[in-house]
mmCIF file of the C-alpha atoms, coordinates in Angstrom:
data_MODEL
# 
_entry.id   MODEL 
# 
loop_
_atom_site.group_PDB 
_atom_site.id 
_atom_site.type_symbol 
_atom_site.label_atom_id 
_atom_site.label_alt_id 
_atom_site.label_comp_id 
_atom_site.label_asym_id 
_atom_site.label_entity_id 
_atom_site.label_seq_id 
_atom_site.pdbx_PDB_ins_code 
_atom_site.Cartn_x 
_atom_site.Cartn_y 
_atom_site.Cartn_z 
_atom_site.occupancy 
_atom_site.B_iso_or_equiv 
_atom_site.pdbx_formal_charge 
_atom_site.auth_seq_id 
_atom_site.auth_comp_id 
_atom_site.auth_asym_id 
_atom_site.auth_atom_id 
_atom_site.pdbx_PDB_model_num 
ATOM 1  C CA . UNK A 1 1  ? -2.810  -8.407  15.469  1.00 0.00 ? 1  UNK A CA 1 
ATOM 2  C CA . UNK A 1 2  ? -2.142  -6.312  12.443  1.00 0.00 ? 2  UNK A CA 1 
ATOM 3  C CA . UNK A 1 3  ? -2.524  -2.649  11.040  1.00 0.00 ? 3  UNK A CA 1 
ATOM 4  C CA . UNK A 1 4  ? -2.860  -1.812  7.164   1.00 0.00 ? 4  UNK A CA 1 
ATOM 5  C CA . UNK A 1 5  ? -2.308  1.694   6.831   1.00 0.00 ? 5  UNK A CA 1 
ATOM 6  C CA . UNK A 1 6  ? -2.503  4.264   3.856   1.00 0.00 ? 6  UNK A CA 1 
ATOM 7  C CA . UNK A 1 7  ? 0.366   6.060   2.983   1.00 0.00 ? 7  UNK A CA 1 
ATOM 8  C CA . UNK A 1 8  ? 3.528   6.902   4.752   1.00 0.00 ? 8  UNK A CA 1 
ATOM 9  C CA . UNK A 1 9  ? 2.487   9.595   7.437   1.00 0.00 ? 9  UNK A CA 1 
ATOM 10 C CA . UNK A 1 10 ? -0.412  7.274   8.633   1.00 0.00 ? 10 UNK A CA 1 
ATOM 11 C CA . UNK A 1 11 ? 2.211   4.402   8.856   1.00 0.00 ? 11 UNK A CA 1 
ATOM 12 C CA . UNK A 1 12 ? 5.134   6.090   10.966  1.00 0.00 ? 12 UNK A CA 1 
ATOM 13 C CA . UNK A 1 13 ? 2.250   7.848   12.985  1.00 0.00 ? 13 UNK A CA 1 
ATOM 14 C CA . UNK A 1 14 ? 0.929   4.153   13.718  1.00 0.00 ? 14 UNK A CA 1 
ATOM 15 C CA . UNK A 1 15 ? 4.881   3.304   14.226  1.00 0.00 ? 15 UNK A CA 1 
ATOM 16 C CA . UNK A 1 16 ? 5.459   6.001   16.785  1.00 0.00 ? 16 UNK A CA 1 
ATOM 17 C CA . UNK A 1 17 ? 1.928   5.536   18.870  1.00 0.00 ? 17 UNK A CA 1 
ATOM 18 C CA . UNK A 1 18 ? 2.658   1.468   18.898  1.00 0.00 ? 18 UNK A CA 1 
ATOM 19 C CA . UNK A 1 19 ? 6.392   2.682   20.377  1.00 0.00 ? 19 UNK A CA 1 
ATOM 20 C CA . UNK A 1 20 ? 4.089   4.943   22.894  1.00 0.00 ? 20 UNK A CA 1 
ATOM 21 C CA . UNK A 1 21 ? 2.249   2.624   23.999  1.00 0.00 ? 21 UNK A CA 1 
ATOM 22 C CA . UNK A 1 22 ? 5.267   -0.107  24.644  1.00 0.00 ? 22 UNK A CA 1 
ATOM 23 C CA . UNK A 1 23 ? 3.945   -2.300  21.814  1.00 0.00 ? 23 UNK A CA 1 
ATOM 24 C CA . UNK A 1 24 ? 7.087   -4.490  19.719  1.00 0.00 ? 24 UNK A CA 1 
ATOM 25 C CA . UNK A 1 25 ? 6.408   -4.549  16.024  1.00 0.00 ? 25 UNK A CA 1 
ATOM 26 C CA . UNK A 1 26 ? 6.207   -7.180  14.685  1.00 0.00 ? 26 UNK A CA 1 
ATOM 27 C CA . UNK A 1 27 ? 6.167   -9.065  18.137  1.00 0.00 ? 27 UNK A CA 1 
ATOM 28 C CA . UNK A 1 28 ? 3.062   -7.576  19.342  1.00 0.00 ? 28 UNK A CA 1 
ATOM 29 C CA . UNK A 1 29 ? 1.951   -5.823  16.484  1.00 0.00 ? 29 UNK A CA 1 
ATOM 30 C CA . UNK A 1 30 ? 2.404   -5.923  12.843  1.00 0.00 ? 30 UNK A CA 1 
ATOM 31 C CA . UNK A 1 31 ? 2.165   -3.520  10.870  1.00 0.00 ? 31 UNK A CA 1 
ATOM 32 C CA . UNK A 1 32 ? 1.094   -3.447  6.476   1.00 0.00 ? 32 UNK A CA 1 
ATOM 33 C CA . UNK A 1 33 ? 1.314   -0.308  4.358   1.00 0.00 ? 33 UNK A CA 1 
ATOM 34 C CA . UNK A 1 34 ? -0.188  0.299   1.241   1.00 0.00 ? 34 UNK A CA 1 
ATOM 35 C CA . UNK A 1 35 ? 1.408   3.466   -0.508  1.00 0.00 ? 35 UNK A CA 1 
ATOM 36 C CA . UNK A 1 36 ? 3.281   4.975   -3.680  1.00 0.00 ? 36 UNK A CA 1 
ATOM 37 C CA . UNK A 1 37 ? 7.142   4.046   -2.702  1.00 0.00 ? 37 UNK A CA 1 
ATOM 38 C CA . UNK A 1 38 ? 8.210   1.430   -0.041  1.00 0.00 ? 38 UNK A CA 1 
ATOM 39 C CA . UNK A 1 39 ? 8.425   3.223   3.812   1.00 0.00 ? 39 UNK A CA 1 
ATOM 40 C CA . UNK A 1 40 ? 11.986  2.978   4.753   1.00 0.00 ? 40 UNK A CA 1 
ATOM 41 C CA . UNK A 1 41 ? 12.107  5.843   7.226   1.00 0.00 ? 41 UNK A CA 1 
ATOM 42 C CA . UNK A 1 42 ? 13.514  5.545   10.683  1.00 0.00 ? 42 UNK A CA 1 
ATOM 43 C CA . UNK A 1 43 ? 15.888  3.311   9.924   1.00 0.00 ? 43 UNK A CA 1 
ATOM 44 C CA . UNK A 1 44 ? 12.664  0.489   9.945   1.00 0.00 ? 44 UNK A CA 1 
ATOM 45 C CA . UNK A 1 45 ? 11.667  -1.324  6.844   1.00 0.00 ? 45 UNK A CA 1 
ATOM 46 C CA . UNK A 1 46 ? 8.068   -1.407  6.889   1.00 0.00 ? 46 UNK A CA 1 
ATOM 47 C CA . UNK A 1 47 ? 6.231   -4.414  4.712   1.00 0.00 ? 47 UNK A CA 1 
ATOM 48 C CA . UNK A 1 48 ? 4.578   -2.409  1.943   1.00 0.00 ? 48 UNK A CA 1 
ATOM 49 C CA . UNK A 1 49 ? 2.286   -2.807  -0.823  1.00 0.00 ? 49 UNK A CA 1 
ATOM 50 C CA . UNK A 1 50 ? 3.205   -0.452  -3.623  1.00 0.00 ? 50 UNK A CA 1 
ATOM 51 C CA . UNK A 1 51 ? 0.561   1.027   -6.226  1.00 0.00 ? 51 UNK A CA 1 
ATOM 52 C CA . UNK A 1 52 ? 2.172   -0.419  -10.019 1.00 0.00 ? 52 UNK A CA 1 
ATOM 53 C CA . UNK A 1 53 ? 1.585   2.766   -11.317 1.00 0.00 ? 53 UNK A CA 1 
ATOM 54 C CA . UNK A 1 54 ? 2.531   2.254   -14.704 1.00 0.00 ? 54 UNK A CA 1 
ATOM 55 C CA . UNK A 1 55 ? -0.427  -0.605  -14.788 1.00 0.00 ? 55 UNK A CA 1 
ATOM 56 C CA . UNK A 1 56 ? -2.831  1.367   -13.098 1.00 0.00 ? 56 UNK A CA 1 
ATOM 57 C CA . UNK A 1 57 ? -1.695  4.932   -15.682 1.00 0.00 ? 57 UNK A CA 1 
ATOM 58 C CA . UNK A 1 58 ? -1.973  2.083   -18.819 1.00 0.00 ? 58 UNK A CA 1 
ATOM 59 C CA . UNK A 1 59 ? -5.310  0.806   -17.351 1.00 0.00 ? 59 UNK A CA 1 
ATOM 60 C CA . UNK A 1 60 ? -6.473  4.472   -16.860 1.00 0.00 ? 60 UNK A CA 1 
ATOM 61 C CA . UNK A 1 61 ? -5.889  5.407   -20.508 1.00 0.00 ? 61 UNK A CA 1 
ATOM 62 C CA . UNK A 1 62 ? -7.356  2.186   -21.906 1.00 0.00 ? 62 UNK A CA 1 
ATOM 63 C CA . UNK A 1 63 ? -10.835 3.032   -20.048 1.00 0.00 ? 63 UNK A CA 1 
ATOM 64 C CA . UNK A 1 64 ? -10.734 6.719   -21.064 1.00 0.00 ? 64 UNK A CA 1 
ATOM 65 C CA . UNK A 1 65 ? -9.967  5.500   -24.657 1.00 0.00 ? 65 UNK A CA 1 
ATOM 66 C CA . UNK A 1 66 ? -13.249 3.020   -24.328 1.00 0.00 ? 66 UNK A CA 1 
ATOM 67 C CA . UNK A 1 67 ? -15.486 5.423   -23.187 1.00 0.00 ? 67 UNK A CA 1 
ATOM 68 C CA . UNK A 1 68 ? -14.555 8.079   -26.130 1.00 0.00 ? 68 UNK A CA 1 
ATOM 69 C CA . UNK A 1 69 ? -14.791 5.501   -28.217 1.00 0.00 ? 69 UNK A CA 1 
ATOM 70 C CA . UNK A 1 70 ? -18.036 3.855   -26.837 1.00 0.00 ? 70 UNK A CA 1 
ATOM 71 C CA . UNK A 1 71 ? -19.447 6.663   -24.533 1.00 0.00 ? 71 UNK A CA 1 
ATOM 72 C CA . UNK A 1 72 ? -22.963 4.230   -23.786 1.00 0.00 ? 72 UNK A CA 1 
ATOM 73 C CA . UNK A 1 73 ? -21.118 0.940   -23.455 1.00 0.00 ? 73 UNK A CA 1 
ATOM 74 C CA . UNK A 1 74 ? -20.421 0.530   -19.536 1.00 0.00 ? 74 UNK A CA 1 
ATOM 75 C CA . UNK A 1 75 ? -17.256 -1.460  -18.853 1.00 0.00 ? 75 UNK A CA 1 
ATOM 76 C CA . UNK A 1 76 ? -15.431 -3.713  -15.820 1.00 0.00 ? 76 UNK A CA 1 
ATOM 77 C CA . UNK A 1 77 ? -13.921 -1.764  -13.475 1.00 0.00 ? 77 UNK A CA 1 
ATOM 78 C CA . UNK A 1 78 ? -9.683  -1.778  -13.415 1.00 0.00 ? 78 UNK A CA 1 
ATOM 79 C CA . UNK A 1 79 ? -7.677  -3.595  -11.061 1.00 0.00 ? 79 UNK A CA 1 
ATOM 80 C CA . UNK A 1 80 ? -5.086  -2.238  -9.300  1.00 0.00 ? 80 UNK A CA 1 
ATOM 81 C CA . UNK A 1 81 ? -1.986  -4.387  -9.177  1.00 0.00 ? 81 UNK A CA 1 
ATOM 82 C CA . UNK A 1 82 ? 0.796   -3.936  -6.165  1.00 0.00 ? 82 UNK A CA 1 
ATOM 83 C CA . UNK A 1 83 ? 4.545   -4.634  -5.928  1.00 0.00 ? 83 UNK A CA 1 
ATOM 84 C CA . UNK A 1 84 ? 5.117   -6.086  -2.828  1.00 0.00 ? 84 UNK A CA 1 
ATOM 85 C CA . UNK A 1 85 ? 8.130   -4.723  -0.737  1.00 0.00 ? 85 UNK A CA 1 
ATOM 86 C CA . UNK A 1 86 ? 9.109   -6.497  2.142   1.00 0.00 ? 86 UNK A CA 1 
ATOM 87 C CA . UNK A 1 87 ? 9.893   -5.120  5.106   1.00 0.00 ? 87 UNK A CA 1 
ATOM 88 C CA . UNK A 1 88 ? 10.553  -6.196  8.855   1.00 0.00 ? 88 UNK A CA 1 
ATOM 89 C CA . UNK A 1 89 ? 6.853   -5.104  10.522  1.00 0.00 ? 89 UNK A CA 1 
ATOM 90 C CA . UNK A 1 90 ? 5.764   -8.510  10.064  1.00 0.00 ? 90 UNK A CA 1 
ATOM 91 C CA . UNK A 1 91 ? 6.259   -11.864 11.704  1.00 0.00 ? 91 UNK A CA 1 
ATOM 92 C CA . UNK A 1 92 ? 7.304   -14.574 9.567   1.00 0.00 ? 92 UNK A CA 1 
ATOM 93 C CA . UNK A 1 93 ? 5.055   -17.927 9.710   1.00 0.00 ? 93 UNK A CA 1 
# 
């Protein structure tokens, strides 16, 4: 069984509660965090998914240039890329 979570604070909440309730991560359950830095609090480094920022700020300015440029032309929606940062809240296969 897993978790994704958003953002540190969600993620060590999840952390502590799992400890609470006698639960071994990764053992029992693993745990995934998306977020803006890799979580390395607690001494615990939790398997993260980092926004690229610098794609997704590039990506941003490209669609505001578009739509200046063509305001009635619809576009494709951005991707967001992530970095992934390992981390030891996950069991390997």
């Amino acid at each position: 069984t897993a978790v994704v979570t958003n953002g540190a604070n969600t993620t060590l909440t999840t952390l502590y509660l799992a400890c609470q309730l006698r639960l071994s991560v990764p053992e029992d359950l693993s745990l995934i965090a998306i977020a803006d830095m890799p979580i390395r609090e607690l001494g615990l480094a939790v398997h993260t998914f980092v926004i690229d920022h610098e794609s997704f700020a590039k990506q941003s300015v490209d669609m505001i240039q578009q739509r200046v440029a063509e305001p009635n032309k619809s576009f494709t929606t951005a991707k967001v890329s992530f970095i992934e940062s390992d981390g030891q809240t996950i069991q390997s296969f």
